[in-house]
CSV table of C-alpha atoms in Angstrom, one decimal:
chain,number,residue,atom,x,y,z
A,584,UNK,CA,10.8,-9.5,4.2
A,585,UNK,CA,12.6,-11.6,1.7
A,586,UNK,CA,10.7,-14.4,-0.1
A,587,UNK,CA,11.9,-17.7,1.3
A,588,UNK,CA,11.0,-16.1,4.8
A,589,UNK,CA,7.5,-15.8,3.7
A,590,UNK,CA,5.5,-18.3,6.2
A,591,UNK,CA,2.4,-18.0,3.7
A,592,UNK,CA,0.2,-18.9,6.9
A,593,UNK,CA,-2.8,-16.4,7.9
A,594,UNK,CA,-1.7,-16.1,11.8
A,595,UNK,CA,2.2,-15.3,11.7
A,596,UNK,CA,1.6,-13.1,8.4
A,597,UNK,CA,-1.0,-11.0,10.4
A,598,UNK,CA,1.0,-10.5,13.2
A,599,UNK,CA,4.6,-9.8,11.2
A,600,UNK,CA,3.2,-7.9,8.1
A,601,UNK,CA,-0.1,-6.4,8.9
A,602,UNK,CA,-0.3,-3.2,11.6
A,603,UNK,CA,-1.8,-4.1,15.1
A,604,UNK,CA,-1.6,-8.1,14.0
A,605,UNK,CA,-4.4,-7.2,11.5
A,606,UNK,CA,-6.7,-6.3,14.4
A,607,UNK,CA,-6.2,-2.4,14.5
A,608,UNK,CA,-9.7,-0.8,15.8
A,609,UNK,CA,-11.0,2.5,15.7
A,610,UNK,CA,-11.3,4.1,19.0
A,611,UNK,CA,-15.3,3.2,18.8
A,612,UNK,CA,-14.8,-0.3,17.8
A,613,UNK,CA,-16.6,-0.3,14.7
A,614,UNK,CA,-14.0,-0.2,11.5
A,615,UNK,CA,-11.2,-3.3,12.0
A,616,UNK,CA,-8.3,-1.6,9.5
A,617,UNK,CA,-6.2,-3.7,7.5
A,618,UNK,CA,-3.0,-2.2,6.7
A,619,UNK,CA,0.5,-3.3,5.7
A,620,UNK,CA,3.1,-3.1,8.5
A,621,UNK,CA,6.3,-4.4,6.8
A,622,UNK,CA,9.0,-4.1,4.2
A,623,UNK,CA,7.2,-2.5,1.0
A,624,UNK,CA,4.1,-1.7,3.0
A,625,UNK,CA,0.4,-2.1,1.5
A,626,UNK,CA,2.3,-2.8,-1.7
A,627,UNK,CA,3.8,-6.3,-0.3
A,628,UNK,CA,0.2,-7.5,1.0
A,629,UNK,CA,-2.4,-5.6,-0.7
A,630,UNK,CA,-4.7,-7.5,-4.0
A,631,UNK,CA,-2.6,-5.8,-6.3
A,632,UNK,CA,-5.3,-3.2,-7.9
A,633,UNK,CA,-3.1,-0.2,-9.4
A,634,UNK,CA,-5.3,2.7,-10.6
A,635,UNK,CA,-4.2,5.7,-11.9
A,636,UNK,CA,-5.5,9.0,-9.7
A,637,UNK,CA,-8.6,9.3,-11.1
A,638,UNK,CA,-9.8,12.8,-12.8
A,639,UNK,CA,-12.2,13.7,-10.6
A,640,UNK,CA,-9.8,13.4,-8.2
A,641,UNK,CA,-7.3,15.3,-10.3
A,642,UNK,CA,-9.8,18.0,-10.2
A,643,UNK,CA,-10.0,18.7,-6.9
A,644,UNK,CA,-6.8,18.5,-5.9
A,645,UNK,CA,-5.7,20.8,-8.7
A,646,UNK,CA,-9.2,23.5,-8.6
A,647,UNK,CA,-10.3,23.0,-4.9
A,648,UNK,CA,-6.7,22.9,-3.3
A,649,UNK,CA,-5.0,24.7,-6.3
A,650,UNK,CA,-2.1,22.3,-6.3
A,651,UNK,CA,-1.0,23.1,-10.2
A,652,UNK,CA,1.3,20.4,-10.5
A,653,UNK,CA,-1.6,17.0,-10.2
A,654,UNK,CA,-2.8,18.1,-13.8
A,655,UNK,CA,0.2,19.0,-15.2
A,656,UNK,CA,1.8,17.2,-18.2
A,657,UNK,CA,4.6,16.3,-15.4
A,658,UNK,CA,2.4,14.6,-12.8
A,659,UNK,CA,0.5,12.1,-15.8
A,660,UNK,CA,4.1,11.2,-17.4
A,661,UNK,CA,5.2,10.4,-14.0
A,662,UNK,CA,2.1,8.2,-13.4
A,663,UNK,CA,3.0,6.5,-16.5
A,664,UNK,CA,6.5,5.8,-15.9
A,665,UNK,CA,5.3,4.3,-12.6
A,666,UNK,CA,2.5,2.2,-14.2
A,667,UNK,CA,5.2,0.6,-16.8
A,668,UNK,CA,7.6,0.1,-13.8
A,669,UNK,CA,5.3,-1.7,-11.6
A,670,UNK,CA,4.4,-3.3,-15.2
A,671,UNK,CA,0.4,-2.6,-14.4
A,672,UNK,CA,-1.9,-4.3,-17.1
A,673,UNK,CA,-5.5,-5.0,-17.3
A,674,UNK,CA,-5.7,-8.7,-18.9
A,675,UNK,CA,-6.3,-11.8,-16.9
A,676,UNK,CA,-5.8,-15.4,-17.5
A,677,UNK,CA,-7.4,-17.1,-14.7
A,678,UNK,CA,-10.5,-15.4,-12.8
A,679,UNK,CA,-11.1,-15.7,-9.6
A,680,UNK,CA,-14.4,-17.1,-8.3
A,681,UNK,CA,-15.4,-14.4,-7.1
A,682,UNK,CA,-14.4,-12.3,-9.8
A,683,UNK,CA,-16.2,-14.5,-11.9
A,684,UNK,CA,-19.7,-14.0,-10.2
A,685,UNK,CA,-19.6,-10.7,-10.0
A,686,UNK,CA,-18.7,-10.2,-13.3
A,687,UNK,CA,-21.4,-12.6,-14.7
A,688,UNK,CA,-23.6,-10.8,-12.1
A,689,UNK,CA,-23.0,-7.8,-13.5
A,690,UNK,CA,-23.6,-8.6,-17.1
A,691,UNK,CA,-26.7,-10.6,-16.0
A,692,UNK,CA,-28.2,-7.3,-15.0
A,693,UNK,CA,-26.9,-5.0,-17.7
A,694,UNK,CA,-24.6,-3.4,-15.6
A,695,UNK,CA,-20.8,-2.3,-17.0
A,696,UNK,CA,-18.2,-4.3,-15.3
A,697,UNK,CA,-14.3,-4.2,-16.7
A,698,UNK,CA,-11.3,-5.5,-15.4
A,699,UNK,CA,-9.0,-3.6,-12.7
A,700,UNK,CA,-5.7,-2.9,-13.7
A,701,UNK,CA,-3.0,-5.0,-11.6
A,702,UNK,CA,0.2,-4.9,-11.4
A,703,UNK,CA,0.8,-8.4,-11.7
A,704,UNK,CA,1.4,-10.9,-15.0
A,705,UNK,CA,-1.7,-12.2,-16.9
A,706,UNK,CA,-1.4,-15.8,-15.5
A,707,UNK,CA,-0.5,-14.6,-11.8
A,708,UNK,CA,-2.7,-16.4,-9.8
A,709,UNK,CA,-0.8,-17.8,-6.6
A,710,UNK,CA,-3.2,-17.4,-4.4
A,711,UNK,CA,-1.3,-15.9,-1.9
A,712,UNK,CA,-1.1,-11.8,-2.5
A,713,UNK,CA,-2.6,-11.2,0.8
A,714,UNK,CA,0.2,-13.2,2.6
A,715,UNK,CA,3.1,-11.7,0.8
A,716,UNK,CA,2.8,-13.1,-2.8
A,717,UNK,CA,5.1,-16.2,-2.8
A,718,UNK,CA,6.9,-16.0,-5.9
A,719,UNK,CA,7.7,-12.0,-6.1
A,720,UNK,CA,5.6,-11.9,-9.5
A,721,UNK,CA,3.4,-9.1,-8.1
A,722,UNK,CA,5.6,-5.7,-9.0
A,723,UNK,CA,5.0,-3.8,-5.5
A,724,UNK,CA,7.7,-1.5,-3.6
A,725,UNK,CA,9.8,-4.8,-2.2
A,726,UNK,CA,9.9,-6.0,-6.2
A,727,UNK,CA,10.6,-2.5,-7.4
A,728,UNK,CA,12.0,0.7,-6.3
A,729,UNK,CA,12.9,-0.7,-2.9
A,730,UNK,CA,15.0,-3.3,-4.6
A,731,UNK,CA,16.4,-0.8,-7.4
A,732,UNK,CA,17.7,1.6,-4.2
A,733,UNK,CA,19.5,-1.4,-2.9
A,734,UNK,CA,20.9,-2.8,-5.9
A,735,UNK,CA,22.7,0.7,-6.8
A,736,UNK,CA,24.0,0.4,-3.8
A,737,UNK,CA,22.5,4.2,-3.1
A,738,UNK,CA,20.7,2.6,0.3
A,739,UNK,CA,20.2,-0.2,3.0
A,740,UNK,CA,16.8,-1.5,4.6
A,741,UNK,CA,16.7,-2.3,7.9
A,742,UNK,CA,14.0,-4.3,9.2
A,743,UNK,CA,13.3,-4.8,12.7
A,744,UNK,CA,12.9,-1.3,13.4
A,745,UNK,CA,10.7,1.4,14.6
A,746,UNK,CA,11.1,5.6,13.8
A,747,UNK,CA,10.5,7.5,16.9
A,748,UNK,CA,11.3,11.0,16.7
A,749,UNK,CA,12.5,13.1,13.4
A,750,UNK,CA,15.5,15.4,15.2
A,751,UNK,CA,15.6,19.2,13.8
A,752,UNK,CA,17.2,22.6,14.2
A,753,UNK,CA,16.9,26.1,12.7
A,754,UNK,CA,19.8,27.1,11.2
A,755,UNK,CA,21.0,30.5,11.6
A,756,UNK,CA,18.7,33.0,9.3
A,757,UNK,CA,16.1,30.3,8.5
A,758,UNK,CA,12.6,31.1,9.3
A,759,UNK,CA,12.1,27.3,9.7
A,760,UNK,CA,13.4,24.3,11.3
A,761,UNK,CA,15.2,21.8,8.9
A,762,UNK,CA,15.8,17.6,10.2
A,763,UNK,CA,18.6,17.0,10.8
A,764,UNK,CA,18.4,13.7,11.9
A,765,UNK,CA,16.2,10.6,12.7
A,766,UNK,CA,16.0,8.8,16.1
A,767,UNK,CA,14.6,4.8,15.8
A,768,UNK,CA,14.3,1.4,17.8
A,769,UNK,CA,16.2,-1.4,16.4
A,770,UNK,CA,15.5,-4.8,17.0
A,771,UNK,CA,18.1,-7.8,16.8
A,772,UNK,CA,18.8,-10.8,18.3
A,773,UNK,CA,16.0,-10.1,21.2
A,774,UNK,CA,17.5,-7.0,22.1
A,775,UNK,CA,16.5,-3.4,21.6
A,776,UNK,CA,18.6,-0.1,20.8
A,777,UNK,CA,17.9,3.6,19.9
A,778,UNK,CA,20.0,4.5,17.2
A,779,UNK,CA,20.2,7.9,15.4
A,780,UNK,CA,21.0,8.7,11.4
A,781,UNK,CA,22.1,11.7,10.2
A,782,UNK,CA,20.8,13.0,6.9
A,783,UNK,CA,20.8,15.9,4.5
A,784,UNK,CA,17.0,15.7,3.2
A,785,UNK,CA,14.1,13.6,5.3
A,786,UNK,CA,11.4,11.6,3.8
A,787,UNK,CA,8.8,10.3,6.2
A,788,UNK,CA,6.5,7.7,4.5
A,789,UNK,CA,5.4,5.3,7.5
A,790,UNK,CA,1.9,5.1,5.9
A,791,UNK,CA,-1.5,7.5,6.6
A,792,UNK,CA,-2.0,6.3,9.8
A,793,UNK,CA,2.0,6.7,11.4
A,794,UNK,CA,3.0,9.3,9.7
A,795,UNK,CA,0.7,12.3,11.6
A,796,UNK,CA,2.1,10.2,15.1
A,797,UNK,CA,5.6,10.3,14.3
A,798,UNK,CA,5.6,14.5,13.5
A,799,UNK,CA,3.7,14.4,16.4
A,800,UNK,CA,6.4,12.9,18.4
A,801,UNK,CA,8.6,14.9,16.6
A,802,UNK,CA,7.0,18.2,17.7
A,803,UNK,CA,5.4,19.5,14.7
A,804,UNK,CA,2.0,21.1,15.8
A,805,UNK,CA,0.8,22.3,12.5
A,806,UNK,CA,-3.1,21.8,13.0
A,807,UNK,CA,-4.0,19.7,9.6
A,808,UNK,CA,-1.8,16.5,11.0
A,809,UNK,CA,-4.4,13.8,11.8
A,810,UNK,CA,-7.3,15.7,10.5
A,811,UNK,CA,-7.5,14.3,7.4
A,812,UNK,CA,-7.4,10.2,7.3
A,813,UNK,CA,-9.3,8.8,4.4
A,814,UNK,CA,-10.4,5.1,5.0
A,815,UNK,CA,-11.6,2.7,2.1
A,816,UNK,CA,-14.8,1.0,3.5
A,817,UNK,CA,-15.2,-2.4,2.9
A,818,UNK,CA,-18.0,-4.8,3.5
A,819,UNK,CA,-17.6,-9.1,3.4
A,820,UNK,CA,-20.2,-10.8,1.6
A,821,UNK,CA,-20.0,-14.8,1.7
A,822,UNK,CA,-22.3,-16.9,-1.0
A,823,UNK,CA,-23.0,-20.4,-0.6
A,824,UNK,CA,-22.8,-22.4,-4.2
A,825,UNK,CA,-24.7,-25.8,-3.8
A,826,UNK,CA,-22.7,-28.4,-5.7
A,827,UNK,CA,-25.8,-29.5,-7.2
A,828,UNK,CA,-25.9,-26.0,-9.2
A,829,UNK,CA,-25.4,-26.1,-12.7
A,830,UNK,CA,-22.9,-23.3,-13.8
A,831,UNK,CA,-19.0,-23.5,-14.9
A,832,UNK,CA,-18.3,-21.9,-11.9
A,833,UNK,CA,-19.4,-24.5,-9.3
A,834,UNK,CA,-16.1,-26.5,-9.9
A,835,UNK,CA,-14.5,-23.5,-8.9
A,836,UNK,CA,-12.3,-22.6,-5.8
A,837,UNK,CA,-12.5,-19.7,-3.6
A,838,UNK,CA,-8.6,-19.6,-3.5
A,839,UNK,CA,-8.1,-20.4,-7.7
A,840,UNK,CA,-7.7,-17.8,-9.9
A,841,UNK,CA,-6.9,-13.9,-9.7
A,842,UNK,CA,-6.9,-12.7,-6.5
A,843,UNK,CA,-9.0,-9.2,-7.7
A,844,UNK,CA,-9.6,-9.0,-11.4
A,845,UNK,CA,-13.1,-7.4,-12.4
């Protein structure tokens, strides 16, 4: 979604840029999941936190799952050429309130509090990341390597549009079968069509929850697909600051300041 088509207003943002019009349940009812449905993905409405994979992390994947190559000298110089592309840094100019209690909170008690690495500016403070970040200062996929593709004129994005099958064949002496092609439903000017693209190599990225349901469609049946979603729990907390209070921060509004900065 370009920038001057960003409404910036919670209800249309939910239901153009969020999956399920940001009220996607679990089957029980009892997680609401918030997750980018749009050009750029969680990248174009997410808080703009941008850690590296951590080692313990590293550790598993490489001695549990023995995949080598996630602590290799490749994989960290590849996480570092991302980091400087997406021009992550830790500092912060203006913090949030929220960011501000917890942080004094945190020192308060003696516990060790540091601020996340964002891939934003120093002084980005819009107030709007959640919507779409208005002014395209926040370095996600739509402000990077989605916008490098188009400008080497290497690639096209087309909104509007929904993958629905990945076509494949085995070719003669191949063990396996190798896409070919991808079926999807285009939207435009109220109408719908099913058009098909042919490719030489297939990359499905539709996000942890669409992926596993497109190669479903597509009739993989390896066992692992949809067995292993991860979600990131998160719990609201409101506090109520009496304006009588005497503290720096009571001046302070909830939408000033970094989005998410300690």
């Amino acid at each position: 979604m370009q920038l001057s088509n960003l409404s910036l207003l919670e209800g249309p943002t939910l239901d153009q840029m969020y999956e399920g019009a940001g009220l996607l349940l679990t089957q029980d009812a009892s997680v609401v999941i918030l997750a980018g449905s749009t050009v750029g993905g969680g990248f174009t409405i997410n808080w703009s936190a941008s850690f590296c994979t951590p080692e313990h992390i590293i550790r598993e994947w490489s001695q549990s799952h023995e995949l080598e190559l996630f602590d290799s000298k490749l994989y960290k110089e590849a996480m570092d050429i991302v980091c400087e592309r997406m021009e992550v840094q830790h500092d912060v100019e203006d913090e949030g309130l929220n960011n501000a209690v917890l942080t004094k909170g945190c020192q308060e008690l003696g516990y060790p509090v540091r601020n996340i690495p964002r891939n934003a500016p120093v002084d980005h403070s819009c107030g709007w990341c959640g919507l779409g970040c208005k002014d395209g200062r926040k370095k996600g996929a739509s402000e990077t390597w989605l916008k490098y593709m188009v400008n080497s004129g290497n690639g096209v994005l087309i909104p509007n549009c929904e993958a629905t099958k990945v076509l494949h064949h085995r070719k003669r002496r191949r063990r396996r079968d190798t896409a070919t092609r991808v079926a999807f439903k285009f939207s435009y000017n109220s109408s719908k069509e099913i058009c098909i693209v042919e490719s030489e190599v297939t990359i499905v990225a539709c996000g942890a929850l669409n992926t596993p349901i497109l190669l479903r469609k597509s009739g993989l049946k390896n066992h692992t697909i949809k067995q292993h979603l991860h979600l990131h729990l998160v719990a609201m907390a409101w506090g109520y600051f009496p304006e009588t209070i005497s503290s720096p921060l009571k001046d302070r509004k909830s939408y000033e300041g970094g989005i998410m900065t300690a």
